[in-house]
CSV table of C-alpha atoms and ligand atoms in Angstrom, one decimal:
chain,number,residue,atom,x,y,z
A,1,MET,CA,-16.4,13.4,-29.3
A,2,LYS,CA,-16.8,13.0,-25.6
A,3,SER,CA,-20.2,14.3,-24.3
A,4,PRO,CA,-20.1,16.9,-21.6
A,5,ALA,CA,-20.8,15.4,-18.2
A,6,VAL,CA,-23.3,18.0,-16.9
A,7,ILE,CA,-25.6,19.7,-19.5
A,8,GLY,CA,-28.2,22.4,-18.9
A,9,ILE,CA,-31.2,22.8,-21.1
A,10,LEU,CA,-33.3,26.0,-21.2
A,11,GLY,CA,-36.5,25.4,-23.0
A,12,GLY,CA,-38.7,28.4,-24.0
A,13,THR,CA,-40.6,30.2,-26.7
A,14,PHE,CA,-37.9,32.8,-26.9
A,15,ASN,CA,-40.4,35.2,-28.5
A,16,PRO,CA,-38.0,37.0,-28.4
A,17,LEU,CA,-34.8,35.9,-26.6
A,18,HIS,CA,-33.9,38.5,-24.0
A,19,LEU,CA,-31.2,39.3,-21.4
A,20,GLY,CA,-33.3,37.6,-18.7
A,21,HIS,CA,-32.8,34.3,-20.5
A,22,LEU,CA,-29.1,34.8,-21.1
A,23,ARG,CA,-28.2,36.0,-17.7
A,24,MET,CA,-30.2,33.2,-16.0
A,25,ALA,CA,-28.4,30.6,-18.1
A,26,GLU,CA,-25.0,32.1,-17.4
A,27,GLU,CA,-25.5,32.3,-13.7
A,28,LEU,CA,-26.9,28.8,-13.4
A,29,ALA,CA,-24.1,27.5,-15.6
A,30,ASP,CA,-21.6,29.1,-13.1
A,31,ALA,CA,-23.5,28.0,-10.0
A,32,ILE,CA,-23.8,24.4,-11.0
A,33,GLY,CA,-20.7,24.0,-13.2
A,34,LEU,CA,-22.5,23.2,-16.4
A,35,GLU,CA,-20.3,22.5,-19.4
A,36,GLN,CA,-23.0,23.5,-21.8
A,37,VAL,CA,-26.4,25.1,-21.9
A,38,ARG,CA,-28.7,24.1,-24.7
A,39,PHE,CA,-31.3,26.7,-25.7
A,40,MET,CA,-34.3,24.7,-27.0
A,41,PRO,CA,-37.0,26.7,-28.7
A,42,ALA,CA,-40.5,25.2,-28.4
A,43,ALA,CA,-42.5,24.5,-31.6
A,44,HIS,CA,-46.0,24.4,-30.3
A,45,PRO,CA,-46.0,25.6,-26.7
A,46,PRO,CA,-48.7,23.5,-25.0
A,47,HIS,CA,-49.5,26.2,-22.4
A,48,ARG,CA,-50.0,29.2,-24.5
A,49,ALA,CA,-51.3,30.7,-27.8
A,50,GLU,CA,-49.3,30.2,-30.9
A,51,PRO,CA,-46.4,32.7,-31.1
A,52,GLU,CA,-47.1,35.3,-33.8
A,53,VAL,CA,-43.6,35.1,-35.3
A,54,SER,CA,-42.3,32.0,-37.1
A,55,SER,CA,-40.0,29.5,-35.4
A,56,ALA,CA,-37.4,30.4,-38.0
A,57,HIS,CA,-37.3,33.9,-36.7
A,58,ARG,CA,-37.2,32.7,-33.1
A,59,VAL,CA,-34.3,30.4,-33.9
A,60,ALA,CA,-32.5,33.1,-35.7
A,61,MET,CA,-32.8,35.4,-32.6
A,62,VAL,CA,-31.6,32.7,-30.3
A,63,GLN,CA,-28.6,32.0,-32.6
A,64,LEU,CA,-27.7,35.7,-32.6
A,65,GLY,CA,-28.1,36.1,-28.9
A,66,ILE,CA,-26.0,33.1,-27.8
A,67,ALA,CA,-23.2,33.8,-30.4
A,68,GLY,CA,-19.8,34.2,-28.9
A,69,ASN,CA,-20.7,32.3,-25.6
A,70,PRO,CA,-18.7,29.1,-25.8
A,71,ARG,CA,-21.0,27.3,-23.3
A,72,PHE,CA,-24.3,28.2,-25.1
A,73,VAL,CA,-25.6,26.1,-28.0
A,74,LEU,CA,-28.9,25.9,-30.0
A,75,ASP,CA,-30.9,22.7,-29.9
A,76,THR,CA,-33.7,22.6,-32.4
A,77,ARG,CA,-35.1,19.1,-31.7
A,78,GLU,CA,-38.5,20.4,-30.7
A,79,LEU,CA,-38.9,22.1,-34.0
A,80,GLU,CA,-37.9,19.0,-35.9
A,81,ARG,CA,-40.8,17.0,-34.3
A,82,SER,CA,-44.4,17.4,-35.3
A,83,GLY,CA,-47.0,18.3,-32.7
A,84,HIS,CA,-46.6,19.8,-29.3
A,85,SER,CA,-43.2,20.4,-27.7
A,86,TYR,CA,-43.5,18.3,-24.6
A,87,THR,CA,-40.4,18.5,-22.3
A,88,ILE,CA,-40.7,14.8,-21.5
A,89,ASP,CA,-40.2,13.9,-25.2
A,90,SER,CA,-37.2,16.2,-25.5
A,91,LEU,CA,-35.6,14.6,-22.4
A,92,ILE,CA,-36.2,11.0,-23.7
A,93,SER,CA,-34.6,12.0,-27.0
A,94,LEU,CA,-31.7,13.7,-25.2
A,95,ARG,CA,-31.1,10.6,-23.1
A,96,ALA,CA,-31.2,8.3,-26.2
A,97,GLU,CA,-28.6,10.6,-27.8
A,98,LEU,CA,-26.3,11.3,-24.8
A,99,GLY,CA,-26.6,8.1,-22.8
A,100,GLU,CA,-27.6,7.3,-19.2
A,101,GLN,CA,-24.6,8.7,-17.4
A,102,VAL,CA,-24.8,12.3,-18.5
A,103,SER,CA,-26.4,14.6,-15.9
A,104,LEU,CA,-29.2,16.6,-17.5
A,105,CYS,CA,-30.3,19.8,-15.8
A,106,TRP,CA,-33.6,21.3,-17.0
A,107,LEU,CA,-33.4,25.0,-16.2
A,108,LEU,CA,-36.5,27.0,-15.5
A,109,GLY,CA,-37.8,30.1,-13.8
A,110,SER,CA,-39.8,29.8,-10.6
A,111,ASP,CA,-42.9,31.0,-12.6
A,112,ALA,CA,-42.6,28.0,-14.8
A,113,PHE,CA,-41.9,25.6,-11.9
A,114,LEU,CA,-45.1,26.7,-10.1
A,115,GLY,CA,-47.0,25.4,-13.1
A,116,LEU,CA,-45.1,22.1,-13.3
A,117,SER,CA,-48.0,19.8,-12.5
A,118,SER,CA,-49.8,20.9,-15.7
A,119,TRP,CA,-46.9,19.6,-17.8
A,120,HIS,CA,-47.4,16.4,-19.8
A,121,ARG,CA,-46.2,13.4,-17.7
A,122,TRP,CA,-44.7,15.7,-15.2
A,123,GLN,CA,-44.2,13.0,-12.6
A,124,GLU,CA,-41.7,11.3,-14.9
A,125,LEU,CA,-39.5,14.3,-15.5
A,126,LEU,CA,-37.2,13.6,-12.6
A,127,GLU,CA,-36.4,10.2,-14.0
A,128,TYR,CA,-34.7,11.9,-16.9
A,129,CYS,CA,-33.3,15.2,-15.4
A,130,HIS,CA,-32.7,17.4,-12.5
A,131,LEU,CA,-34.8,20.5,-12.2
A,132,ILE,CA,-32.9,23.7,-11.6
A,133,VAL,CA,-35.2,26.5,-10.5
A,134,ALA,CA,-34.1,30.1,-10.7
A,135,TYR,CA,-36.0,32.5,-8.6
A,136,ARG,CA,-37.7,34.8,-11.0
A,137,PRO,CA,-38.7,38.3,-9.9
A,138,GLY,CA,-42.4,39.1,-9.6
A,139,PRO,CA,-45.3,37.7,-7.7
A,140,ALA,CA,-44.2,34.1,-8.0
A,141,GLU,CA,-43.1,33.7,-4.4
A,142,ILE,CA,-42.2,30.2,-4.8
A,143,HIS,CA,-42.7,28.7,-1.3
A,144,ALA,CA,-46.0,30.6,-0.6
A,145,ASP,CA,-47.5,29.6,-4.0
A,146,LEU,CA,-46.5,26.0,-4.1
A,147,SER,CA,-49.4,23.6,-4.6
A,148,PRO,CA,-49.5,20.7,-2.1
A,149,GLU,CA,-48.2,18.2,-4.8
A,150,LEU,CA,-45.3,20.4,-5.7
A,151,ARG,CA,-44.5,21.0,-2.0
A,152,SER,CA,-44.4,17.3,-1.4
A,153,LEU,CA,-42.2,16.7,-4.5
A,154,LEU,CA,-39.8,19.4,-3.3
A,155,GLY,CA,-39.7,17.9,0.2
A,156,LYS,CA,-38.6,14.6,-1.3
A,157,ARG,CA,-36.3,15.7,-4.1
A,158,GLN,CA,-34.7,19.1,-3.1
A,159,THR,CA,-31.0,19.2,-2.7
A,160,HIS,CA,-28.9,22.1,-1.5
A,161,ASP,CA,-25.7,20.5,-2.7
A,162,THR,CA,-24.6,21.1,-6.3
A,163,ALA,CA,-22.3,18.1,-6.1
A,164,ARG,CA,-25.3,15.8,-6.0
A,165,LEU,CA,-26.3,17.2,-9.5
A,166,HIS,CA,-22.9,15.8,-10.8
A,167,GLN,CA,-23.1,12.5,-8.9
A,168,LYS,CA,-26.4,11.5,-10.2
A,169,PRO,CA,-27.7,11.9,-13.8
A,170,ALA,CA,-31.3,12.9,-12.7
A,171,GLY,CA,-33.7,13.1,-9.8
A,172,HIS,CA,-33.0,16.2,-7.8
A,173,ILE,CA,-34.5,19.7,-7.6
A,174,TYR,CA,-32.2,22.6,-6.9
A,175,LEU,CA,-33.3,26.2,-6.2
A,176,GLN,CA,-30.9,29.0,-7.1
A,177,ASP,CA,-31.1,32.7,-6.5
A,178,ILE,CA,-30.1,34.7,-9.5
A,179,THR,CA,-29.7,38.4,-10.3
A,180,ALA,CA,-33.3,39.6,-10.5
A,181,LEU,CA,-33.9,40.9,-14.1
A,182,ASP,CA,-37.6,41.6,-14.4
A,183,ILE,CA,-37.6,41.2,-18.2
A,184,SER,CA,-40.2,39.3,-20.1
A,185,ALA,CA,-40.9,38.6,-23.7
A,186,THR,CA,-44.5,39.7,-23.2
A,187,HIS,CA,-43.3,43.1,-22.0
A,188,ILE,CA,-40.9,43.4,-24.9
A,189,ARG,CA,-43.6,42.5,-27.5
A,190,ALA,CA,-46.0,45.0,-25.9
A,191,THR,CA,-43.4,47.8,-25.9
A,192,LEU,CA,-42.5,47.2,-29.5
A,193,GLU,CA,-46.2,47.2,-30.5
A,194,GLN,CA,-46.4,50.7,-29.0
A,195,GLY,CA,-43.4,51.8,-31.0
A,196,LEU,CA,-41.3,52.3,-27.9
A,197,SER,CA,-37.7,51.4,-27.3
A,198,VAL,CA,-36.7,47.9,-25.9
A,199,ARG,CA,-32.9,48.7,-26.1
A,200,TYR,CA,-30.9,47.2,-23.2
A,201,LEU,CA,-33.6,44.6,-22.5
A,202,LEU,CA,-32.2,42.2,-25.2
A,203,PRO,CA,-28.9,41.9,-27.1
A,204,ASP,CA,-28.2,44.6,-29.7
A,205,ASN,CA,-28.0,42.1,-32.5
A,206,VAL,CA,-31.4,40.6,-31.6
A,207,LEU,CA,-32.9,44.0,-31.6
A,208,ALA,CA,-31.3,44.8,-35.0
A,209,TYR,CA,-32.8,41.5,-36.3
A,210,ILE,CA,-36.3,42.5,-35.0
A,211,ASN,CA,-36.0,45.9,-36.7
A,212,GLN,CA,-34.7,44.5,-39.9
A,213,HIS,CA,-37.6,42.0,-40.2
A,214,LYS,CA,-40.2,44.4,-38.7
A,215,LEU,CA,-41.2,41.8,-36.1
A,216,TYR,CA,-43.8,42.6,-33.3
A,217,ARG,CA,-45.0,45.7,-35.0
A,218,ASP,CA,-48.7,46.4,-34.7
A,219,ASN,CA,-49.3,46.1,-38.5
A,220,GLY,CA,-46.7,43.4,-39.1
B,301,ATP,P1,-43.4,35.3,-22.2
B,301,ATP,O1,-43.3,36.7,-21.6
B,301,ATP,O2,-43.7,35.3,-23.7
B,301,ATP,O3,-44.2,34.4,-21.4
B,301,ATP,P2,-40.8,34.7,-21.1
B,301,ATP,O4,-40.0,36.0,-21.1
B,301,ATP,O5,-41.3,34.2,-19.9
B,301,ATP,O6,-41.9,34.8,-22.3
B,301,ATP,P3,-40.0,32.1,-22.1
B,301,ATP,O7,-39.4,31.9,-23.4
B,301,ATP,O8,-41.4,31.7,-21.9
B,301,ATP,O9,-39.8,33.7,-21.8
B,301,ATP,O10,-39.1,31.6,-20.9
B,301,ATP,C1,-38.3,30.4,-21.0
B,301,ATP,C2,-37.7,30.1,-19.6
B,301,ATP,O11,-36.9,31.2,-19.2
B,301,ATP,C3,-38.8,29.9,-18.5
B,301,ATP,O12,-38.3,28.8,-17.7
B,301,ATP,C4,-38.8,31.2,-17.8
B,301,ATP,O13,-39.2,31.0,-16.4
B,301,ATP,C5,-37.4,31.7,-17.9
B,301,ATP,N1,-37.2,33.1,-17.9
B,301,ATP,C6,-37.8,34.0,-18.7
B,301,ATP,N2,-37.5,35.3,-18.4
B,301,ATP,C7,-36.7,35.2,-17.3
B,301,ATP,C8,-36.1,36.2,-16.4
B,301,ATP,N3,-36.2,37.5,-16.7
B,301,ATP,N4,-35.4,35.8,-15.3
B,301,ATP,C9,-35.3,34.4,-15.1
B,301,ATP,N5,-35.9,33.4,-15.8
B,301,ATP,C10,-36.6,33.8,-16.9
C-alpha cells in the first residue's frame, strides 16, 4: 500500500484522551492537509510520574475516541519498546518504516513546545520531522515564555507556509492557532476523583469506558 505523503503524529499520555486532543488533531489535519494523524500513547513518559492507569486502558480509550474518524489511527510503537518513550526513537522508527520521502509532522501543544529543550536529543528532532505547534490556552504565552535557545531555533526554522511542510520531509516549525479548548487530562482526573461530572470534556464512549472500569476513582 502506498504511504500517505504527509503524516501527523500526536504523542501523549492520553490519561485519558479528551476533546482537546481530538479537536487539536482535527484542526491541524485540516490546516496542514495531513492524510493521517497517528495517536501515539507513551509508555513511560520521561517528564512525569507514571500514569496510574495501565497502558492497556489508555490505548483502549484512544481507540474508542478516534473510532469513526478515517484520518485518525492508533500507533502503539512506544508501548512495544521497553524503557522510556523518547520521541526521537519513535521518529527514527517511523522513518525506517515509511522511508525518507514522507513528510512527518510532530504535533504538539505550545505548553509541550516550551519544554522542548528538555527532550532527549531534542536538537536532532528536526532532522526527522517538522514540529507543528498548536497554541494551547492558558499561561503558556509562547513568544513571551520562549527560552533563548528555542527562540533561536524558531528564528531559524519557522515557516508560515504550509506548502513547505509538503515540499520537505522534515526541518520546519509551524505555529497554528486552534480553537481554544482549555481541557486537560489533569483536570479530568481531578474532577473524577471528586465524584463530579466530566461529561462534554471527552467523548461519550470514553466516559462510558472510564465508568465501566471505574478508572480515576479515589479508591480505585
Ligand atoms: P495532563 O493534564 O495529564 O498533563 P494533557 O491533557 O496535557 O495531560 P497529554 O496527553 O499530555 O494531555 O497531551 C498530549 C499532547 O496534546 C501535548 O502536545 C499537549 O500539548 C496536547 N494537548 C493536550 N490538551 C490539549 C488541548 N486542550 N488543546 C491543545 N493541545 C492539547
